[in-house]
Amino acid sequence: MAHPVSLYWFRQDLRLADNPALCAAAAKGAVLPVYILDDDHAGIDKMGSASRWWLHHSLAALNRSLDGKLVILRGDPATHLAALATQTGATSLHWNRCYEPWRIARDQIIKADLTAQGLEVTSHNGSLLWEPWDIAKADGTPYRVFTPYYRKGCLAAPPPRQPLPVPAELDLASYDYDAAGLDGLSLLPDIGWDDMLVPHWNIGEAGALARLADFIDNDLEGYKDGRNFPALPNVSRLSPYLHWGEVSPNRVWYAAKDRMDAGLVNDRDADHFLSELGWREFSYALLYYFPDLPRKNLQPRFDRFPWKDDDRALRCWQRGQTGYPIVDAAMRQLWQTGYMHNRLRMIVGSFLVKNLRLHWHHGEAWFWDCLVDADLANNSASWQWIAGCGADAAPYFRIFNPITQGLKFDPDGRFVRQYVPEIAALPDAYLFSPWDAPQEVLAGAGVALGTSYPRPMVDVKASREDALAAFAALKDPA
């Protein structure tokens, strides 16, 4: 190359705007953008199918915005980055920090090794509003309860930095390296399941900004209450864009806050939305301070919990064939769109770990494979929350009743009828408990329980009592 370059390592920050590491690299001159798929270091935290599908299309969009100059590799980042630095004469390397334990361990080694070889290596915060180590209690220990973490910790700390523009001078270097290329990453599934996901998403930075603008302009008003109803539009659906860094949390934070400060949206709606961004921060802080979060109960007493082992029950739950319409609709939404409404995540999670009494690890693993927003911090913290074994967890004895939840949050049955069409003709009064319908009503709606739609796989009242008895035994193991 004619002149030295700065290497910029894309990771979970697949955007050009508000990208601190990219800005820092661009300020030094020419930039060689690199993405490296590292499945080996990820180990059991290797991306699931939906994540890999999203990544494929996100990298394609990013490469287009970089005029086709993104170097796409797979393998050991330490090896590739060292070779690129040597062969290009690069003088610096920049990246935005990631917070998964395996990435932290890997990145520390890479930084030490390349610094020892004379390369300037700098990491930046491009993924969080507040670094985990900047938010702590007065005694220096991490928060384990959300409200004080957010209200006394985050909101009392210096505010998040303002978003940065795309670098005004972004001189992209070209380099003919032996790259795998996007197709060489083999990210797309072979079974064609992902074809169902395509209509639901506009992947990439442009899609992220369009989704943010649409939410802020049209659906932030009414968010606090509307977000609980899966048939309503009052959810942001920004979670996959935030996970992949196609939009920064800073951009999202100030889009909502500026609208609130200008009096253009109800304060309670905007404040509640900002607090949901706070929950994302809380999950990352938990993962940072408790790196065993994905595997180990934060409350050790749950290590003795008598989980059941029932492969058939797990398959019915995964496939949306439990006999409880709101649960089945939610699980089918997940399979067909790669997404599940937050209220529904709580309902299906409660059903799995309490009514079926299956380990939360099963739910975490299924979500990991099927969600386009699968995120190690959020997924682990959320499953521990619903199982009652995590930080600031819902008490185990709080068990979501799938019948009353459906009646309350899908009162006209619009959501259930969309995803469970085989019972769509049932009257509202029986939609969430088809087994209560008289035989003539079932016949008139074309529903044959046990044939066209399954009978309930468990009794919610009996399974609730069974779960509470198992939980009570934790208090008195004798």
Coordinates of C-alpha atoms in Angstrom, one line a residue:
M1 CA 0.0 0.0 0.0
A2 CA 1.1 3.5 -0.7
H3 CA 0.6 4.8 2.8
P4 CA -0.2 3.4 6.3
V5 CA -3.7 2.7 7.3
S6 CA -5.7 2.2 10.4
L7 CA -7.5 -1.1 10.8
Y8 CA -11.1 -0.9 11.9
W9 CA -12.5 -4.1 13.2
F10 CA -16.3 -4.3 12.8
R11 CA -18.0 -6.5 15.4
Q12 CA -21.5 -5.8 16.8
D13 CA -21.5 -2.2 15.5
L14 CA -22.5 -2.7 11.8
R15 CA -23.0 1.0 11.0
L16 CA -21.2 4.1 9.9
A17 CA -23.1 6.8 12.0
D18 CA -22.4 7.3 15.7
N19 CA -19.5 4.9 15.5
P20 CA -16.8 6.1 17.9
A21 CA -14.1 3.6 16.9
L22 CA -14.7 4.3 13.2
C23 CA -14.4 8.0 13.8
A24 CA -11.2 7.5 15.7
A25 CA -9.7 5.4 12.9
A26 CA -10.8 7.9 10.2
A27 CA -9.2 10.7 12.1
K28 CA -5.8 9.0 11.5
G29 CA -6.1 8.7 7.8
A30 CA -7.1 5.8 5.5
V31 CA -9.2 3.1 7.1
L32 CA -9.3 -0.6 6.2
P33 CA -12.6 -2.0 7.4
V34 CA -12.6 -5.7 8.5
Y35 CA -15.1 -8.2 9.8
I36 CA -14.0 -11.5 11.2
L37 CA -16.4 -14.4 12.0
D38 CA -15.0 -16.1 15.0
D39 CA -16.9 -19.3 15.9
D40 CA -14.0 -21.0 17.6
H41 CA -13.6 -18.6 20.5
A42 CA -17.4 -18.4 20.9
G43 CA -17.7 -22.1 21.7
I44 CA -21.1 -22.9 23.1
D45 CA -22.1 -19.2 22.6
K46 CA -21.8 -19.5 18.8
M47 CA -24.5 -17.6 17.1
G48 CA -27.8 -19.3 16.4
S49 CA -29.6 -19.8 13.1
A50 CA -31.7 -16.6 13.1
S51 CA -28.7 -14.5 14.2
R52 CA -26.5 -15.9 11.4
W53 CA -29.3 -15.1 8.9
W54 CA -29.5 -11.5 10.1
L55 CA -25.7 -11.2 10.1
H56 CA -25.5 -12.3 6.5
H57 CA -27.8 -9.6 5.3
S58 CA -26.4 -6.9 7.7
L59 CA -22.9 -7.5 6.4
A60 CA -24.2 -7.3 2.8
A61 CA -25.8 -3.9 3.6
L62 CA -22.7 -2.7 5.4
N63 CA -20.4 -3.7 2.5
R64 CA -22.6 -1.7 0.1
S65 CA -22.3 1.4 2.3
L66 CA -18.5 0.8 2.2
D67 CA -18.4 0.7 -1.6
G68 CA -17.6 -3.0 -1.5
K69 CA -14.3 -2.5 0.5
L70 CA -15.2 -4.5 3.6
V71 CA -12.7 -7.3 4.2
I72 CA -14.8 -10.3 5.3
L73 CA -12.9 -13.1 7.0
R74 CA -13.5 -16.1 9.2
G75 CA -11.1 -17.7 11.8
D76 CA -8.9 -16.4 14.5
P77 CA -9.0 -12.6 14.7
A78 CA -5.5 -12.5 16.3
T79 CA -4.0 -14.2 13.3
H80 CA -5.9 -12.2 10.7
L81 CA -5.4 -8.8 12.4
A82 CA -1.6 -9.4 12.9
A83 CA -1.2 -10.4 9.3
L84 CA -3.2 -7.4 8.0
A85 CA -1.2 -5.0 10.2
T86 CA 2.0 -6.4 8.9
Q87 CA 1.0 -6.6 5.2
T88 CA -0.6 -3.1 5.1
G89 CA 1.9 -1.3 7.3
A90 CA -1.0 -0.3 9.5
T91 CA -0.1 1.8 12.6
S92 CA -3.3 1.5 14.6
L93 CA -6.3 -0.8 15.2
H94 CA -9.6 0.4 16.5
W95 CA -12.7 -1.5 17.7
N96 CA -15.8 -0.9 19.8
R97 CA -16.0 -3.0 22.9
C98 CA -18.1 -6.2 23.3
Y99 CA -19.1 -7.5 26.7
E100 CA -19.6 -11.2 26.3
P101 CA -17.1 -13.0 28.6
W102 CA -15.5 -15.0 25.8
R103 CA -15.0 -11.8 23.8
I104 CA -13.5 -9.9 26.7
A105 CA -10.9 -12.6 27.3
R106 CA -10.0 -12.9 23.6
D107 CA -9.8 -9.1 23.1
Q108 CA -7.5 -8.6 26.1
I109 CA -5.0 -11.1 24.6
I110 CA -5.2 -9.5 21.1
K111 CA -4.7 -6.1 22.5
A112 CA -1.7 -7.1 24.6
D113 CA -0.1 -9.1 21.8
L114 CA -0.5 -6.5 19.0
T115 CA 0.5 -3.6 21.3
A116 CA 3.7 -5.6 22.1
Q117 CA 4.3 -5.7 18.3
G118 CA 4.2 -1.9 18.1
L119 CA 0.6 -1.4 16.9
E120 CA -1.5 1.2 18.6
V121 CA -4.7 -0.7 19.7
T122 CA -7.6 1.3 21.1
S123 CA -11.1 0.1 22.1
H124 CA -14.1 2.4 22.4
N125 CA -17.7 2.4 23.7
G126 CA -20.0 2.1 20.8
S127 CA -22.6 -0.2 22.3
L128 CA -23.8 1.0 25.7
L129 CA -25.0 4.3 27.2
W130 CA -23.0 3.7 30.4
E131 CA -20.1 1.3 30.9
P132 CA -20.8 -1.4 33.4
W133 CA -17.9 -0.3 35.6
D134 CA -19.1 3.3 35.8
I135 CA -22.4 2.4 37.5
A136 CA -22.0 0.9 41.0
K137 CA -23.4 1.3 44.5
A138 CA -21.8 3.6 47.0
D139 CA -19.7 0.7 48.4
G140 CA -18.4 -0.1 44.9
T141 CA -20.4 -3.3 44.5
P142 CA -22.7 -3.8 41.5
Y143 CA -26.4 -3.3 41.6
R144 CA -28.6 -6.4 41.6
V145 CA -32.0 -4.6 41.5
F146 CA -33.0 -2.6 38.4
T147 CA -34.8 0.4 39.8
P148 CA -31.9 1.7 42.0
Y149 CA -29.5 0.7 39.2
Y150 CA -31.3 2.9 36.7
R151 CA -32.7 5.7 38.8
K152 CA -29.9 6.1 41.4
G153 CA -27.0 4.8 39.2
C154 CA -27.5 5.6 35.5
L155 CA -29.6 8.7 35.8
A156 CA -27.3 10.2 38.5
A157 CA -24.3 9.5 36.3
P158 CA -23.1 11.8 33.5
P159 CA -25.6 11.6 30.6
P160 CA -24.9 9.5 27.6
R161 CA -22.7 11.1 25.0
Q162 CA -24.4 12.8 22.0
P163 CA -24.5 10.7 18.8
L164 CA -21.6 11.3 16.3
P165 CA -22.1 11.8 12.6
V166 CA -20.6 9.7 9.9
P167 CA -16.9 10.7 9.5
A168 CA -16.8 13.6 7.1
E169 CA -13.5 12.3 5.7
L170 CA -13.8 8.5 5.4
D171 CA -10.9 7.4 3.2
L172 CA -11.5 3.7 2.7
A173 CA -8.4 1.7 1.8
S174 CA -8.6 -1.3 -0.6
Y175 CA -6.5 -4.4 0.0
D176 CA -6.4 -7.7 -1.8
Y177 CA -6.3 -10.1 1.2
D178 CA -7.2 -13.8 1.0
A179 CA -10.7 -13.1 2.3
A180 CA -13.5 -15.6 2.8
G181 CA -16.0 -13.1 1.4
L182 CA -19.6 -13.1 2.6
D183 CA -20.6 -16.3 0.9
G184 CA -17.6 -18.0 2.5
L185 CA -19.0 -17.5 5.9
S186 CA -21.9 -19.9 5.1
L187 CA -24.3 -18.0 7.4
L188 CA -27.6 -18.8 5.6
P189 CA -29.5 -21.9 6.7
D190 CA -30.0 -24.8 4.3
I191 CA -33.6 -25.6 5.1
G192 CA -35.2 -22.4 3.7
W193 CA -36.9 -21.6 7.0
D194 CA -35.4 -18.1 6.8
D195 CA -37.6 -17.3 3.8
M196 CA -40.5 -16.7 6.3
L197 CA -38.4 -14.0 8.1
V198 CA -37.6 -11.9 5.0
P199 CA -40.9 -9.9 4.8
H200 CA -40.7 -8.8 8.4
W201 CA -37.4 -7.0 8.4
N202 CA -35.4 -4.3 6.6
I203 CA -31.9 -5.3 7.7
G204 CA -29.0 -2.8 7.9
E205 CA -28.3 0.7 9.1
A206 CA -30.8 2.3 6.8
G207 CA -33.5 -0.1 7.9
A208 CA -32.6 0.6 11.5
L209 CA -32.9 4.4 11.1
A210 CA -36.2 4.0 9.3
R211 CA -37.6 1.8 12.1
L212 CA -36.5 4.3 14.7
A213 CA -38.1 7.2 12.9
D214 CA -41.3 5.4 12.4
F215 CA -41.5 4.4 16.0
I216 CA -40.7 7.8 17.4
D217 CA -43.1 9.6 15.0
N218 CA -46.0 7.2 15.3
D219 CA -45.9 4.7 18.1
L220 CA -43.9 6.2 21.0
E221 CA -47.1 8.0 22.1
G222 CA -49.1 5.4 24.0
Y223 CA -46.0 3.2 24.5
K224 CA -46.3 2.6 28.3
D225 CA -49.7 0.9 28.1
G226 CA -49.8 -0.1 24.4
R227 CA -46.5 -2.1 24.7
N228 CA -48.4 -4.8 26.6
F229 CA -50.8 -5.7 23.7
P230 CA -49.1 -7.8 21.0
A231 CA -51.7 -6.8 18.3
L232 CA -50.9 -3.1 18.8
P233 CA -48.0 -1.2 17.1
N234 CA -46.7 0.4 20.3
V235 CA -43.4 -1.5 20.4
S236 CA -40.1 -0.3 18.9
R237 CA -38.9 -3.6 17.4
L238 CA -35.5 -2.0 17.6
S239 CA -33.9 -4.9 19.6
P240 CA -32.2 -6.7 16.7
Y241 CA -30.9 -3.4 15.3
L242 CA -29.5 -2.5 18.7
H243 CA -27.9 -5.9 19.1
W244 CA -26.1 -5.8 15.8
G245 CA -25.2 -2.1 16.3
E246 CA -27.0 -1.0 13.1
V247 CA -28.2 1.9 15.3
S248 CA -26.5 3.0 18.5
P249 CA -28.4 3.2 21.9
N250 CA -27.3 6.8 22.1
R251 CA -29.1 7.6 18.8
V252 CA -32.2 5.9 20.2
W253 CA -32.0 7.5 23.6
Y254 CA -31.8 11.0 22.3
A255 CA -34.4 10.5 19.6
A256 CA -36.9 9.7 22.4
K257 CA -35.5 12.1 25.0
D258 CA -35.4 15.1 22.6
R259 CA -39.0 14.4 21.6
M260 CA -40.0 14.3 25.3
D261 CA -38.1 17.4 26.2
A262 CA -39.7 19.3 23.3
G263 CA -43.2 18.3 24.7
L264 CA -44.0 16.4 21.6
V265 CA -44.7 13.1 23.4
N266 CA -46.3 12.1 26.7
D267 CA -43.6 12.1 29.4
R268 CA -44.8 8.8 30.9
D269 CA -44.5 7.1 27.5
A270 CA -41.0 8.4 26.7
D271 CA -39.7 7.8 30.3
H272 CA -40.9 4.3 30.2
F273 CA -39.3 3.7 26.8
L274 CA -36.0 5.1 28.1
S275 CA -36.2 2.8 31.1
E276 CA -36.5 -0.1 28.8
L277 CA -33.1 1.0 27.3
G278 CA -32.0 1.0 30.9
W279 CA -33.0 -2.7 31.2
R280 CA -30.7 -3.4 28.3
E281 CA -27.9 -1.7 30.2
F282 CA -28.7 -3.6 33.4
S283 CA -28.5 -6.9 31.6
Y284 CA -25.1 -6.0 30.2
A285 CA -23.9 -5.0 33.7
L286 CA -25.1 -8.3 35.1
L287 CA -23.2 -10.2 32.5
Y288 CA -20.1 -8.2 33.1
Y289 CA -20.1 -8.7 36.8
F290 CA -21.5 -12.2 36.7
P291 CA -20.0 -13.8 33.7
D292 CA -21.6 -17.2 34.5
L293 CA -25.0 -15.6 34.0
P294 CA -25.9 -17.7 30.9
R295 CA -25.2 -21.0 32.7
K296 CA -25.5 -20.5 36.5
N297 CA -28.4 -19.4 38.7
L298 CA -27.7 -16.0 40.3
Q299 CA -29.7 -17.3 43.3
P300 CA -27.8 -20.5 44.3
R301 CA -30.9 -22.1 46.1
F302 CA -32.3 -22.8 42.6
D303 CA -29.4 -25.2 42.0
R304 CA -31.6 -27.6 44.0
F305 CA -34.8 -27.0 42.1
P306 CA -36.4 -30.3 40.9
W307 CA -36.8 -29.5 37.2
K308 CA -38.6 -32.1 35.1
D309 CA -37.1 -33.9 32.0
D310 CA -39.7 -34.2 29.3
D311 CA -38.6 -34.0 25.7
R312 CA -42.1 -34.3 24.3
A313 CA -43.3 -31.4 26.4
L314 CA -40.4 -29.3 25.2
R315 CA -41.1 -30.0 21.6
C316 CA -44.8 -29.1 22.0
W317 CA -43.7 -25.8 23.5
Q318 CA -41.2 -25.1 20.8
R319 CA -43.7 -25.8 18.0
G320 CA -46.6 -23.9 19.5
Q321 CA -48.7 -27.0 20.2
T322 CA -49.4 -26.7 23.9
G323 CA -53.1 -26.3 23.6
Y324 CA -53.0 -22.8 25.1
P325 CA -53.7 -20.4 22.3
I326 CA -51.7 -17.4 23.6
V327 CA -48.7 -19.5 24.2
D328 CA -49.0 -21.2 20.8
A329 CA -49.5 -18.0 19.0
A330 CA -46.4 -16.5 20.6
M331 CA -44.2 -19.5 19.8
R332 CA -45.4 -19.5 16.2
Q333 CA -44.7 -15.8 15.9
L334 CA -41.1 -16.5 17.0
W335 CA -40.7 -19.3 14.4
Q336 CA -42.3 -17.3 11.6
T337 CA -40.7 -13.9 12.2
G338 CA -37.6 -14.4 14.4
Y339 CA -39.2 -12.1 17.0
M340 CA -41.5 -12.3 19.9
H341 CA -43.4 -9.5 21.7
N342 CA -42.0 -8.8 25.2
R343 CA -45.3 -9.5 27.0
L344 CA -45.5 -12.9 25.2
R345 CA -41.9 -13.7 26.2
M346 CA -42.9 -13.5 29.8
I347 CA -46.0 -15.6 29.2
V348 CA -44.3 -18.4 27.3
G349 CA -41.3 -18.3 29.7
S350 CA -43.5 -18.7 32.7
F351 CA -45.4 -21.5 31.0
L352 CA -42.1 -23.4 30.3
V353 CA -40.4 -23.1 33.7
K354 CA -43.5 -23.1 35.9
N355 CA -46.4 -24.9 34.3
L356 CA -44.2 -27.4 32.5
R357 CA -41.4 -27.1 35.1
L358 CA -38.7 -27.4 32.5
H359 CA -35.3 -25.8 33.1
W360 CA -34.9 -22.2 31.9
H361 CA -31.8 -23.4 30.0
H362 CA -34.1 -25.0 27.4
G363 CA -36.0 -21.8 26.8
E364 CA -32.7 -19.8 26.6
A365 CA -31.3 -22.2 24.0
W366 CA -34.5 -22.1 21.9
F367 CA -34.6 -18.3 21.9
W368 CA -30.9 -18.2 21.2
D369 CA -31.4 -20.1 18.0
C370 CA -34.7 -18.5 16.8
L371 CA -34.5 -14.9 17.8
V372 CA -33.0 -12.3 15.4
D373 CA -32.2 -10.2 18.5
A374 CA -30.6 -13.1 20.4
D375 CA -28.2 -11.3 22.8
L376 CA -26.2 -13.2 25.5
A377 CA -26.8 -10.6 28.2
N378 CA -30.5 -9.9 27.5
N379 CA -31.4 -13.5 26.8
S380 CA -29.7 -14.9 29.9
A381 CA -30.9 -12.1 32.3
S382 CA -34.4 -12.3 31.0
W383 CA -34.7 -16.1 31.4
Q384 CA -33.2 -15.9 34.9
W385 CA -35.8 -13.2 35.6
I386 CA -38.8 -15.2 34.6
A387 CA -37.5 -18.3 36.3
G388 CA -37.1 -16.4 39.5
C389 CA -33.5 -17.3 40.0
G390 CA -31.9 -14.1 38.7
A391 CA -31.3 -10.5 39.8
D392 CA -34.4 -8.5 40.6
A393 CA -36.3 -11.5 39.4
A394 CA -40.0 -12.0 39.2
P395 CA -40.8 -14.2 42.3
Y396 CA -41.1 -17.8 41.3
F397 CA -44.6 -17.8 42.7
R398 CA -45.6 -15.2 40.2
I399 CA -47.1 -17.5 37.5
F400 CA -48.6 -16.1 34.4
N401 CA -52.0 -17.7 33.7
P402 CA -52.1 -18.1 29.9
I403 CA -55.9 -17.8 29.8
T404 CA -56.3 -14.6 31.7
Q405 CA -53.2 -13.1 30.0
G406 CA -54.8 -13.8 26.6
L407 CA -58.1 -12.3 27.7
K408 CA -56.4 -9.2 29.1
F409 CA -53.8 -8.4 26.5
D410 CA -55.4 -9.8 23.3
P411 CA -59.1 -9.0 24.2
D412 CA -60.4 -9.2 20.6
G413 CA -58.2 -12.2 19.7
R414 CA -56.6 -10.4 16.8
F415 CA -53.1 -11.7 17.6
V416 CA -54.1 -15.3 18.4
R417 CA -56.3 -15.6 15.3
Q418 CA -53.3 -14.4 13.2
Y419 CA -51.0 -17.2 14.4
V420 CA -53.4 -19.9 15.4
P421 CA -55.8 -19.8 12.4
E422 CA -57.2 -23.3 13.1
I423 CA -59.3 -21.8 16.0
A424 CA -59.9 -18.4 14.4
A425 CA -63.7 -19.1 14.0
L426 CA -64.2 -19.6 17.7
P427 CA -66.2 -16.9 19.6
D428 CA -64.0 -14.6 21.7
A429 CA -65.4 -16.1 24.9
Y430 CA -63.8 -19.5 24.1
L431 CA -60.8 -18.4 22.1
F432 CA -58.3 -18.7 25.0
S433 CA -59.8 -21.8 26.5
P434 CA -61.3 -23.9 23.6
W435 CA -61.9 -26.9 25.8
D436 CA -64.6 -24.9 27.6
A437 CA -66.6 -24.5 24.4
P438 CA -69.7 -26.7 24.0
Q439 CA -69.3 -29.4 21.3
E440 CA -71.7 -27.6 19.0
V441 CA -69.6 -24.4 19.2
L442 CA -66.5 -26.3 18.5
A443 CA -68.1 -28.1 15.5
G444 CA -69.5 -24.8 14.2
A445 CA -66.0 -23.3 14.3
G446 CA -64.4 -26.4 12.6
V447 CA -62.4 -27.2 15.7
A448 CA -61.7 -30.8 16.7
L449 CA -59.8 -30.8 19.9
G450 CA -57.0 -33.4 19.8
T451 CA -57.1 -33.4 16.0
S452 CA -57.2 -29.9 14.4
Y453 CA -55.9 -28.3 17.6
P454 CA -54.3 -30.0 20.6
R455 CA -55.9 -30.4 24.0
P456 CA -54.1 -28.6 26.9
M457 CA -50.9 -30.5 27.6
V458 CA -51.2 -29.6 31.4
D459 CA -53.9 -28.2 33.7
V460 CA -52.8 -24.7 34.6
K461 CA -54.2 -24.9 38.1
A462 CA -52.7 -28.2 39.0
S463 CA -49.4 -27.4 37.4
R464 CA -49.3 -24.1 39.2
E465 CA -49.8 -25.9 42.5
D466 CA -47.2 -28.5 41.6
A467 CA -44.7 -25.7 40.8
L468 CA -45.4 -23.8 44.1
A469 CA -44.9 -27.0 46.0
A470 CA -41.5 -27.6 44.3
F471 CA -40.5 -24.0 45.1
A472 CA -41.6 -24.4 48.7
A473 CA -39.3 -27.4 49.1
L474 CA -36.3 -25.1 48.4
K475 CA -37.1 -23.2 51.6
D476 CA -37.2 -26.4 53.7
P477 CA -35.0 -29.0 51.9
A478 CA -35.5 -31.4 54.9

